[in-house]
Coordinates of C-alpha atoms and ligand atoms in Angstrom, one line a residue:
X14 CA -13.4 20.5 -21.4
X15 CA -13.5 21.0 -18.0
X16 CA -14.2 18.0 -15.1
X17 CA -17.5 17.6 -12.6
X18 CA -15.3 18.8 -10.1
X19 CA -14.2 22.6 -11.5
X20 CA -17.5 22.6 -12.4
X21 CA -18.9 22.0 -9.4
X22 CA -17.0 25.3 -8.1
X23 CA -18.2 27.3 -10.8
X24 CA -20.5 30.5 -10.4
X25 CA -24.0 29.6 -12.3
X26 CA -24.3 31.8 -15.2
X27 CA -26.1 30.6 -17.4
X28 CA -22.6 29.6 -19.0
X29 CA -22.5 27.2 -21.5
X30 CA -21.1 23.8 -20.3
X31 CA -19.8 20.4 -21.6
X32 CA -19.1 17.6 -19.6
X33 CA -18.3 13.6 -20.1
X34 CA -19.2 11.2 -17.3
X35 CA -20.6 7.8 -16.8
X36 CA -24.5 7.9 -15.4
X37 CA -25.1 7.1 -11.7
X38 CA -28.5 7.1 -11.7
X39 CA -31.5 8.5 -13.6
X40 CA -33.9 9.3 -12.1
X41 CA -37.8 10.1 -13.3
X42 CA -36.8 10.6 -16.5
X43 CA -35.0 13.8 -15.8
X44 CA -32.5 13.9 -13.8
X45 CA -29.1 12.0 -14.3
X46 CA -26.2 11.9 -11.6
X47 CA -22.7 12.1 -13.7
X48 CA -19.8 11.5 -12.4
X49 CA -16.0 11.6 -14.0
X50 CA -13.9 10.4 -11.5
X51 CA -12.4 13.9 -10.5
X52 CA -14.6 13.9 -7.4
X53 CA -17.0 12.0 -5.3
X54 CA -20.1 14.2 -6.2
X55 CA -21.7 14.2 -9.2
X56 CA -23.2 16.7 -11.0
X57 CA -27.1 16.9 -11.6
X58 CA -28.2 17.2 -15.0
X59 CA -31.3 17.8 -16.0
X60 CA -33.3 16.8 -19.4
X61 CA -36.6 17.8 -20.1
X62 CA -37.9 14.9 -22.2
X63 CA -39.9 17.0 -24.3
X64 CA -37.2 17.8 -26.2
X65 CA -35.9 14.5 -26.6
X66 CA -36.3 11.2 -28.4
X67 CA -37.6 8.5 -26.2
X68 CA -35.2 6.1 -27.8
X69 CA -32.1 8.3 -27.0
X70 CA -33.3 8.6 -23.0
X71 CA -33.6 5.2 -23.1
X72 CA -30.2 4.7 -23.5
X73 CA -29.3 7.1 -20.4
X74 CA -28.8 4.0 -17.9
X75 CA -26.8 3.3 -15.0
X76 CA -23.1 2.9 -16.3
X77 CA -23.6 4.2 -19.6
X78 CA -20.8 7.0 -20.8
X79 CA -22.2 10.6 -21.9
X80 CA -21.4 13.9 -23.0
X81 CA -23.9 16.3 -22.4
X82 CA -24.1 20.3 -23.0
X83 CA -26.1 23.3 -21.5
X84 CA -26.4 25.8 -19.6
X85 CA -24.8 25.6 -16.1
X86 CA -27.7 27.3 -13.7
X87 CA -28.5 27.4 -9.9
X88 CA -30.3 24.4 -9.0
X89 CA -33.8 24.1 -7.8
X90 CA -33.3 21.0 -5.5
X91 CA -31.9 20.4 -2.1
X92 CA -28.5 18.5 -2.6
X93 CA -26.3 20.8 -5.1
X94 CA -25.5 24.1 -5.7
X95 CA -25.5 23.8 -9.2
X96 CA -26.9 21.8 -12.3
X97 CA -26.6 22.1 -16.4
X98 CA -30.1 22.1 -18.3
X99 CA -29.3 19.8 -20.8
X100 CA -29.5 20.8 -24.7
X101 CA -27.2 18.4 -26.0
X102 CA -26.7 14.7 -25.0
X103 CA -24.3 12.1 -26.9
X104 CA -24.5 8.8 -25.9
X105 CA -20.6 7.3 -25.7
X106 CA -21.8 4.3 -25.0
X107 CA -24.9 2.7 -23.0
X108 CA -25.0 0.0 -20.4
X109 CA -27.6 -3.3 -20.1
X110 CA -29.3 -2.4 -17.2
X111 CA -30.4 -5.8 -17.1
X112 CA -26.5 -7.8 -16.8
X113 CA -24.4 -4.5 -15.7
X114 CA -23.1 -5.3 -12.2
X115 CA -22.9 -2.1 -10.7
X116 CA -26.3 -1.0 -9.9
X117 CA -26.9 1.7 -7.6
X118 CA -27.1 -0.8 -4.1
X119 CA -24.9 -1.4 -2.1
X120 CA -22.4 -4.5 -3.0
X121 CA -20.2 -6.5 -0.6
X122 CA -16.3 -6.3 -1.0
X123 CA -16.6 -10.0 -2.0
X124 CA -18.5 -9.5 -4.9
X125 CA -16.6 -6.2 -6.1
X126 CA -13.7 -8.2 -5.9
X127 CA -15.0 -10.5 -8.5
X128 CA -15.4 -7.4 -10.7
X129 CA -12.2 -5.5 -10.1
X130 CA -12.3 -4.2 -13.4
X131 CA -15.9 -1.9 -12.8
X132 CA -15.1 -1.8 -8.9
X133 CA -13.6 1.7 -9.6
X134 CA -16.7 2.7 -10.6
X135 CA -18.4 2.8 -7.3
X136 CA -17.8 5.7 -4.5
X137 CA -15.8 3.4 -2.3
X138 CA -13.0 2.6 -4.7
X139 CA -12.7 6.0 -6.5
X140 CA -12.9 7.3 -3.4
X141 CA -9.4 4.5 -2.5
X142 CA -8.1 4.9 -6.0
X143 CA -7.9 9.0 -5.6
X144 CA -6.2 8.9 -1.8
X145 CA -3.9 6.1 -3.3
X146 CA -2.7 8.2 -5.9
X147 CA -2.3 11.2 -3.5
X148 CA 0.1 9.5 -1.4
X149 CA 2.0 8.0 -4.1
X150 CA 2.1 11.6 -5.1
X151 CA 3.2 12.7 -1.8
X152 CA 5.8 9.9 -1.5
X153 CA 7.5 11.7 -3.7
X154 CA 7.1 14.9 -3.2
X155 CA 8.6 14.2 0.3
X156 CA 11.5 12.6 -0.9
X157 CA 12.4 15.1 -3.6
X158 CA 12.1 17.8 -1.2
X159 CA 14.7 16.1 1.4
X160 CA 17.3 15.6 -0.9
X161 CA 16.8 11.7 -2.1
X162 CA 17.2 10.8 -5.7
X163 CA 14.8 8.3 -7.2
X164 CA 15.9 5.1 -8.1
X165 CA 14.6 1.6 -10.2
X166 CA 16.1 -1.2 -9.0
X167 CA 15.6 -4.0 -11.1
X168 CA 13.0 -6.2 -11.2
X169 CA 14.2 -9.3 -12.5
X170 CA 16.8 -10.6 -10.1
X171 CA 19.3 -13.1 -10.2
X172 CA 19.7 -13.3 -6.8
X173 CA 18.1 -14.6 -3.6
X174 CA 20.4 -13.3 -1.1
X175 CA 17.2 -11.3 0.9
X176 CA 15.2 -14.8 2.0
X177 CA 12.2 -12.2 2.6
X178 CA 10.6 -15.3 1.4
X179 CA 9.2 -17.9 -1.4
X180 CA 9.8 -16.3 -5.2
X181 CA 8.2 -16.2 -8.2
X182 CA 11.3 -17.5 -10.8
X183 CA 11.6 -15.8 -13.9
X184 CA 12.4 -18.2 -17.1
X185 CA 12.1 -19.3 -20.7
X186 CA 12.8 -22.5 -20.6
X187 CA 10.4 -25.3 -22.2
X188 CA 8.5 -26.8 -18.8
X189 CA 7.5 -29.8 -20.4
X190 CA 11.3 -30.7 -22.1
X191 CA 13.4 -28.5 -19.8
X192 CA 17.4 -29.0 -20.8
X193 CA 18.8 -31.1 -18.3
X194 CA 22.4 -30.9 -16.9
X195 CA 24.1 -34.5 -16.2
X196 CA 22.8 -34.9 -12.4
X197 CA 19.6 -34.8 -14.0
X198 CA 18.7 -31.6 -12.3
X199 CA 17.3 -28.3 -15.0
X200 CA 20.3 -26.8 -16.7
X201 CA 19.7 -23.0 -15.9
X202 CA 22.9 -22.3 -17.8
X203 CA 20.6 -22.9 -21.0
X204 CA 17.9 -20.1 -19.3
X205 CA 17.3 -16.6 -21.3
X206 CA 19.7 -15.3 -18.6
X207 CA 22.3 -18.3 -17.8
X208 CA 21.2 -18.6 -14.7
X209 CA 18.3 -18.6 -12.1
X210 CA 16.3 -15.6 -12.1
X211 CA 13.4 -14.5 -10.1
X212 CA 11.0 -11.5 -9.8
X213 CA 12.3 -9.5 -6.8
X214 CA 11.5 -9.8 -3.3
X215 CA 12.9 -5.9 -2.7
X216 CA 15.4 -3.5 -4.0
X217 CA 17.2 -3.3 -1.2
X218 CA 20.5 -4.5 -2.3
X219 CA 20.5 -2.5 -5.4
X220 CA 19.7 0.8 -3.7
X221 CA 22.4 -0.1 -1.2
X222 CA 25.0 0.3 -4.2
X223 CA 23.5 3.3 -5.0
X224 CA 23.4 5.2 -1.8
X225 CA 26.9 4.9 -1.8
X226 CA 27.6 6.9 -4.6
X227 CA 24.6 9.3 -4.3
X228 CA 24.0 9.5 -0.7
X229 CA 20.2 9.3 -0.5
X230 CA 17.8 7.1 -2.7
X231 CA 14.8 5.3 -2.4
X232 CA 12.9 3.3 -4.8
X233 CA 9.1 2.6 -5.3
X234 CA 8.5 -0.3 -7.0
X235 CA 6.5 -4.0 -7.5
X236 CA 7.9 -6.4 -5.6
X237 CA 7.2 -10.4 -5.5
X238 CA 6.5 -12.6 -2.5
X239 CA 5.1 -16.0 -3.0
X240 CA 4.4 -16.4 0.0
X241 CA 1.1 -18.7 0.5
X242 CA -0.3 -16.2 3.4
X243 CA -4.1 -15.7 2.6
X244 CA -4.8 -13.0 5.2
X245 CA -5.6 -9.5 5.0
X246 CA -2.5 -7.8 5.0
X247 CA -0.9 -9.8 2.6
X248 CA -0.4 -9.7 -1.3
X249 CA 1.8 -11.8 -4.0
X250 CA 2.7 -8.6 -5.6
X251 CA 2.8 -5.2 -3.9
X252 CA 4.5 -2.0 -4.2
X253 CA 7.4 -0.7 -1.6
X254 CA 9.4 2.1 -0.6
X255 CA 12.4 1.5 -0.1
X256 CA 14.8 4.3 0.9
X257 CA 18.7 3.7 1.4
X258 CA 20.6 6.9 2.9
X259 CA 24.3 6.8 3.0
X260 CA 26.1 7.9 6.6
X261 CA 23.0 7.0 8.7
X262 CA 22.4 5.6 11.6
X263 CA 19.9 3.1 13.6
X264 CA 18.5 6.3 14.9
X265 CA 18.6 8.7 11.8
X266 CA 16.7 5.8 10.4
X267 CA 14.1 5.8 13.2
X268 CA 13.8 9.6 12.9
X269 CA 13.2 9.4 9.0
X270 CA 10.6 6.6 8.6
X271 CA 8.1 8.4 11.6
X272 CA 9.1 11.8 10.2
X273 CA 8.1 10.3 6.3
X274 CA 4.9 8.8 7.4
X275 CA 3.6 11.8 9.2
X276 CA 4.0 14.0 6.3
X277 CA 2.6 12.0 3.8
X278 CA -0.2 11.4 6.1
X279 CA -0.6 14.7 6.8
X280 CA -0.4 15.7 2.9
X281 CA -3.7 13.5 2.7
X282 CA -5.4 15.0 5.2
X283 CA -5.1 18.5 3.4
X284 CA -5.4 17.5 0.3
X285 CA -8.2 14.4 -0.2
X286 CA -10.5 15.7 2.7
X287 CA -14.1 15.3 1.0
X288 CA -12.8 11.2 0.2
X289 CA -11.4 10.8 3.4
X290 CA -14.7 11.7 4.9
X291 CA -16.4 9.5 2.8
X292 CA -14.8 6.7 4.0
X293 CA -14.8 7.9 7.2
X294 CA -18.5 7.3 7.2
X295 CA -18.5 3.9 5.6
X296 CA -16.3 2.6 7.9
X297 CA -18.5 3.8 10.7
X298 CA -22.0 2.7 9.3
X299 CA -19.7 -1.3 8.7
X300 CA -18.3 -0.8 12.9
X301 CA -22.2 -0.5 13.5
X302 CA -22.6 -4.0 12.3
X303 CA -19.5 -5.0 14.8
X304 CA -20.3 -6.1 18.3
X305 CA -19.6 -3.1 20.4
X306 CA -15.9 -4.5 21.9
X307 CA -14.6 -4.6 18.5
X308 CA -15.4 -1.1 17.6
X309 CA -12.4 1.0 17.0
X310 CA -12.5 3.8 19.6
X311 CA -11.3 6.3 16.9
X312 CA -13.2 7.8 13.7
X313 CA -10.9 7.5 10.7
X314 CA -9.7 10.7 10.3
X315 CA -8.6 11.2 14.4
X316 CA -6.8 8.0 13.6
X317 CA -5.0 9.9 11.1
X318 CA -4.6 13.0 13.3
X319 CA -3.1 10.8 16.0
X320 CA -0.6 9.1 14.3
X321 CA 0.4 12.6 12.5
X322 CA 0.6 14.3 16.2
X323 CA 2.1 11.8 18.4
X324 CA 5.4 10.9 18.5
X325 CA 5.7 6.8 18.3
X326 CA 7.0 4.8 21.2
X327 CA 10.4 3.1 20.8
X328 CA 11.4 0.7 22.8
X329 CA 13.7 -2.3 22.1
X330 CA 13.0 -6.0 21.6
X331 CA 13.7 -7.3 24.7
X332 CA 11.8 -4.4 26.5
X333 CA 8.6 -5.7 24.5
X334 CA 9.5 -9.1 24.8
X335 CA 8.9 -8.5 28.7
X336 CA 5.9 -6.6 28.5
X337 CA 4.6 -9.5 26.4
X338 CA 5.7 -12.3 28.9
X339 CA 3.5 -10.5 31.4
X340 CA 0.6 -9.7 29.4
X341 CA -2.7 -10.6 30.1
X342 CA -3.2 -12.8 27.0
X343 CA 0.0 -15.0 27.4
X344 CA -0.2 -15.4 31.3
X345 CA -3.8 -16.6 30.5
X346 CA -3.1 -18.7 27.6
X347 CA -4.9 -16.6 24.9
X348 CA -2.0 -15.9 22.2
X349 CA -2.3 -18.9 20.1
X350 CA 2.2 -18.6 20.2
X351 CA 2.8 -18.2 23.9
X352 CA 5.5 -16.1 24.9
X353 CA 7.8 -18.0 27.0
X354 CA 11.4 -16.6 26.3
X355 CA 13.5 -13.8 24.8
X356 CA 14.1 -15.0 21.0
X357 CA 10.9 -15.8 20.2
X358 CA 9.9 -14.6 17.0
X359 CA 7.1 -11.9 17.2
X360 CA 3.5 -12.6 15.5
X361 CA 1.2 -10.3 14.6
X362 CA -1.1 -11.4 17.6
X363 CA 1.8 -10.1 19.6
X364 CA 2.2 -7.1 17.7
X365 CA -1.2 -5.8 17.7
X366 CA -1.4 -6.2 21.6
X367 CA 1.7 -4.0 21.8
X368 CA 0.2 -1.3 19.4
X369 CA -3.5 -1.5 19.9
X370 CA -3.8 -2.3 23.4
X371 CA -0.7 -2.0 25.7
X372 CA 0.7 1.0 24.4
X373 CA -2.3 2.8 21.9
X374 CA -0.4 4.0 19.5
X375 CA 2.4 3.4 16.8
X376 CA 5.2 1.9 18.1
X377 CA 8.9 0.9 16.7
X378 CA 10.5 -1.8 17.9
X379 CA 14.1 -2.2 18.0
X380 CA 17.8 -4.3 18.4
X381 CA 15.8 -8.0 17.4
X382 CA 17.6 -10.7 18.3
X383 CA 20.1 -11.3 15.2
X384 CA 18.7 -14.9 14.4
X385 CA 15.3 -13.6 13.4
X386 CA 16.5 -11.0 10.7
X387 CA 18.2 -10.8 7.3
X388 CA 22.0 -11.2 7.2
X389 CA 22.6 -7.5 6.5
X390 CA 21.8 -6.4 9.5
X391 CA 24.4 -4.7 12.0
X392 CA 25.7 -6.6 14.8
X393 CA 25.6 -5.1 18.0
X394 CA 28.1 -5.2 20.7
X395 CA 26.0 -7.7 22.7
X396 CA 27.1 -10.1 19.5
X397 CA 23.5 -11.1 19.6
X398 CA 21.1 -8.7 18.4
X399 CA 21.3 -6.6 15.4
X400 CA 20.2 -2.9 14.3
X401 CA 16.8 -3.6 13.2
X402 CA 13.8 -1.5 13.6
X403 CA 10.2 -2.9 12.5
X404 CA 7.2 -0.1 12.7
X405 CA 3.9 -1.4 13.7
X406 CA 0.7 0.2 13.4
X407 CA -2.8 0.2 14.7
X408 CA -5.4 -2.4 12.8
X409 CA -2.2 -3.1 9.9
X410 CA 1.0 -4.9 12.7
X411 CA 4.2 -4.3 10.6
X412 CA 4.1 -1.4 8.1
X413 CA 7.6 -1.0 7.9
X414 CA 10.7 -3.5 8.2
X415 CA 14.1 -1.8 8.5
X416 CA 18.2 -1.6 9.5
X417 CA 21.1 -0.1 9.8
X418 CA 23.0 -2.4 7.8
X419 CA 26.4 -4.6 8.1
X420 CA 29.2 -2.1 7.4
X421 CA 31.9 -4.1 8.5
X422 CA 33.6 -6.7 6.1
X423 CA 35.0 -9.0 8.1
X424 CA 31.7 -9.3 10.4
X425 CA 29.3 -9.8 7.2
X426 CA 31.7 -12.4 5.8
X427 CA 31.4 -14.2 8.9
X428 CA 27.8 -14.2 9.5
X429 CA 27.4 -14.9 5.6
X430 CA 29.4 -18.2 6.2
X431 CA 27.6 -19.3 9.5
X432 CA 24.1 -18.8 6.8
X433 CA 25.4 -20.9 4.9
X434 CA 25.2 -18.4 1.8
X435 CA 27.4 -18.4 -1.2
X436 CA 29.8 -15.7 -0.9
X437 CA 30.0 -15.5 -4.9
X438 CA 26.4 -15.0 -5.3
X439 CA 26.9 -11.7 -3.0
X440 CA 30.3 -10.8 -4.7
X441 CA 29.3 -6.9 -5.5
X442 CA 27.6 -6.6 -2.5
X443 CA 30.5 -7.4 -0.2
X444 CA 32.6 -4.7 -2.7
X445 CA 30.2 -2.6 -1.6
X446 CA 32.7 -2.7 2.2
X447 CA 35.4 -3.4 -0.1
X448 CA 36.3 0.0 -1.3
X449 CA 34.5 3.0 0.7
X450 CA 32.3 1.3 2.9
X451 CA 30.4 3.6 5.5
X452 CA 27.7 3.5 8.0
X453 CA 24.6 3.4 6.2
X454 CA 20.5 2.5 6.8
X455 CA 17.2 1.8 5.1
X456 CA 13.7 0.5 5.4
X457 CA 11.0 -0.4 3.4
X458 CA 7.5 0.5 3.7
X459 CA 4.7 -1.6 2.3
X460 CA 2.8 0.9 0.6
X461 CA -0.8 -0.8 0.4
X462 CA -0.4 -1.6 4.3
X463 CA -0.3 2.5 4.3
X464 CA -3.1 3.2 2.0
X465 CA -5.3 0.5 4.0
X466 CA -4.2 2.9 7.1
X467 CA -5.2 5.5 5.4
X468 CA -8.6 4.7 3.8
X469 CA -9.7 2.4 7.0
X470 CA -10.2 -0.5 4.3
X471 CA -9.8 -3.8 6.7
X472 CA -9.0 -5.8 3.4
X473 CA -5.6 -5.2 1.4
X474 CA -7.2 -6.6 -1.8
X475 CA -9.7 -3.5 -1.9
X476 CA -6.4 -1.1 -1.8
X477 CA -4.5 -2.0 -4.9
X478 CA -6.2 -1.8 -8.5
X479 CA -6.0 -5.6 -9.2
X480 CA -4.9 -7.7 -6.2
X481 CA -2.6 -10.9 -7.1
X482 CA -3.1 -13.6 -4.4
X483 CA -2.4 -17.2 -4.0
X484 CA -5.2 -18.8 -6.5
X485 CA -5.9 -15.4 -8.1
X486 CA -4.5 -13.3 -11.2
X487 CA -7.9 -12.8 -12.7
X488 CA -7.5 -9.2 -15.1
Ligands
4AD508 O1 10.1 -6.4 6.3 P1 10.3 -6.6 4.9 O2 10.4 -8.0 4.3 O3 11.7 -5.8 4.6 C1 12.4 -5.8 3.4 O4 12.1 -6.3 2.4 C2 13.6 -5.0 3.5 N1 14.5 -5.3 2.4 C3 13.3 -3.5 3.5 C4 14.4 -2.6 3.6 O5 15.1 -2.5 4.6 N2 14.8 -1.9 2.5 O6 9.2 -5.8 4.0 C5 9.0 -4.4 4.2 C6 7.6 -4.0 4.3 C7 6.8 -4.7 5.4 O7 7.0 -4.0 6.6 C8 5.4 -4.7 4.9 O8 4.8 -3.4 5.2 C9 5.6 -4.9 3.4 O9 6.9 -4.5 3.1 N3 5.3 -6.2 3.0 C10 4.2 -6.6 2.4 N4 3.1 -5.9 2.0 C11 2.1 -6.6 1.4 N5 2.1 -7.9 1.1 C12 3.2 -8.7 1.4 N6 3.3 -10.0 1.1 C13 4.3 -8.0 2.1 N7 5.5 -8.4 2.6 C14 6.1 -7.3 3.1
MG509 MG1 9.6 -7.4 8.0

């Protein structure tokens, strides 16, 4: 059986057709929008109620599944090129008209959210969910065709050596009669795994081990953060990229990660056009509700083209760190952090003035100061900054966190001992510079924070099927 959207491209005939769908709308007892999922248009079917029982049309409501079967013919009406004169129709199932949520009005994100489960059901989110899965697709597809091997790192961990933040632990152990060792303090030792485990806060580590033995990897994966950050960009479980190449530098790094988002930007724009213009146009009607100085200057898609033509500034920590200093907003007391020295940590106030109104346009930042980044990092010669890179994007900040990492054993012993981190725990990773140790890089891309780039969505709940935030597992 073929979908609405081959259908849709079909010559009229008179060919006999069969299609299943779920009912948009019916109107005047005649005409019912259907719609699959394969595209965002529907296909117009018309019944003549002549020829059917009234009971069985009374079942064709919004949200109920049919099959129907006829003739596919050039349609009468403004709107579509086609329609099928219905002969047959099977009823999969109906819909209460009276209790199903998703009528044919428009709903608020808040209240769609409270029904994540038939959210997928309306234009917006098929729309999301079908440009999601394109750019998963093309995540992929870009790294298969550059020479990276796809790899799962584990998802239970047993170690915490990251600090990307709070974690969710992993255990078996009775909560109410937990065994206790004789400080009084829970014996892990008794734990499904015989010791603490958590749900990973990023592969990173892993794919480290196995970039040294197959020179370019990358894994795409759930990761954990407990974090208890209720803002928009920010979920308890989301999905990364993570690639790890072996014999690459700060630079190489830099090169990949623009070159990467580019293309799998670009693959969108080719391939999920009539969605992407769809949102387009919903995120235009919401800017109209926006006073006029918070209206982006861009339409969605030359937001896309921008990023996918223009190269991204780089400039280095301390560069930005001075542009900050004398910035409007700081000398005028508008950041709520005020930017009085070099080591400040950067927040995403900062970061958006950088992208969104110093510079207008991506930007990577580069050499932080080594006290506000993981341990892994490489040192510099200036012994205080390290080879980190973060990009930062228009309307998202951070997109993508990355390094070359610490390739020298003696200097990540030392820094692991001023952290105050058990060497043991890290014991593979430091073999790692044991026995062939090389130059090497990575960085990991939060993958909803690009689909919210890409479909405009100001909310990173409506970009991932069933959002898991702090006070919320619902589904
Ligand atoms: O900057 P982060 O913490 O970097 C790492 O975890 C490194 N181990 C990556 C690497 O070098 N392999 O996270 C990377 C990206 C961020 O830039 C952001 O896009 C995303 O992951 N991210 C989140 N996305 C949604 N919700 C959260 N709570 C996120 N935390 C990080
Ligand atoms: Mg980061």
């Amino acid at each position: 059986m073929k979908h609405i959207k081959e259908l849709l491209k079909e010559s009229p005939e008179e060919q006999i057709v069969e299609v299943n769908g779920w009912v948009k709308t019916f109107r005047s007892n005649r005409f019912i929008a259907l719609n699959d999922g394969s595209t965002l248009h529907n296909i117009q079917c018309v019944v003549d109620f002549e020829n059917f029982d009234e009971a069985l049309l009374k079942q064709v409501a919004t949200g109920a599944a049919l099959k129907v079967k006829g003739k596919l013919v050039a349609s009468q009406g403004r709107g579509q090129a086609v329609e099928i004169q219905v002969s047959e129709l099977h009823i999969h199932g109906t819909a209460d008209a009276e209790t199903y949520p998703i009528q044919p009005k428009k709903h608020s994100m808040e209240f769609l959210r409270e029904q994540a489960h038939l959210r997928v059901r309306t234009n917006t989110f098929a729309a999301i969910m079908r440009v999601r899965s394109a750019l998963s697709f093309a995540v992929h597809q870009y790294f298969r065709q550059n020479g990276f091997y796809y790899m799962h790192a584990p998802i239970i961990t047993g170690s915490d050596a990251e600090g990307a933040g709070e974690m969710f632990r992993v255990t078996t152990l009775d909560l109410k009669n937990p065994p206790l060792t004789e400080e009084g303090e829970v014996d892990f030792k008794e734990d499904f795994f015989g010791k603490e485990t958590n749900l990973t806060v990023s592969g990173q580590l892993e794919a480290e081990a196995y970039a040294m033995g197959l020179g370019k990897v990358y894994t795409f994966g759930p990761t954990f953060r407990a974090e208890n950050s209720n803002t928009s960009r920010h979920l308890a479980e989301f999905w990364m990229i993570e690639p790890e190449m072996a014999f690459f530098d700060l630079n190489d790094n830099m090169d990949l990660a623009e070159d990467f988002i580019k293309e799998v930007l670009r693959y969108i724009v080719e391939h999920c056009a009539e969605d992407l213009n769809f949102l387009e146009k919903r995120l235009l009607d919401e800017e109209k509700t926006k006073p006029q100085a918070e209206r982006s200057e861009l339409s969605l898609l030359d937001k896309l083209k921008f990023v996918i033509d223009n190269q991204f500034v780089r400039i280095t920590y301390t560069e930005a760190i001075e542009i900050l200093k004398n910035s409007k907003p700081n000398k005028k007391k508008k950041f709520q952090y005020l930017i009085e020295e070099w080591g400040a940590d950067l927040q995403s106030e900062h970061e958006r003035f950088l992208v969104e109104k110093h510079f207008k346009c991506p930007v990577i930042l580069y050499d932080y100061p080594a006290k506000i980044k993981a341990f892994y990092m490489r040192l510099n010669e200036d012994g205080k900054t390290v080879r980190a890179m973060d990009i930062l994007f228009p309307g998202i900040g951070e997109i993508v966190g990355g390094s070359q990492r610490e390739e020298r054993l003696d200097v990540l012993l030392e820094k692991i001992k001023t952290l105050g981190i058990d060497e043991k725990e890290l014991w593979w990773y430091l073999d790692l510079r044991k026995y062939g140790t090389a130059v090497h890089s990575g960085f990991g891309l939060g993958f909803e924070r690009l689909v919210q780039f890409a479909t405009g969505m100001g909310n990173i709940r409506d970009v991932i099927p069933f959002p898991r935030t702090p006070q919320n597992a619902e589904f």
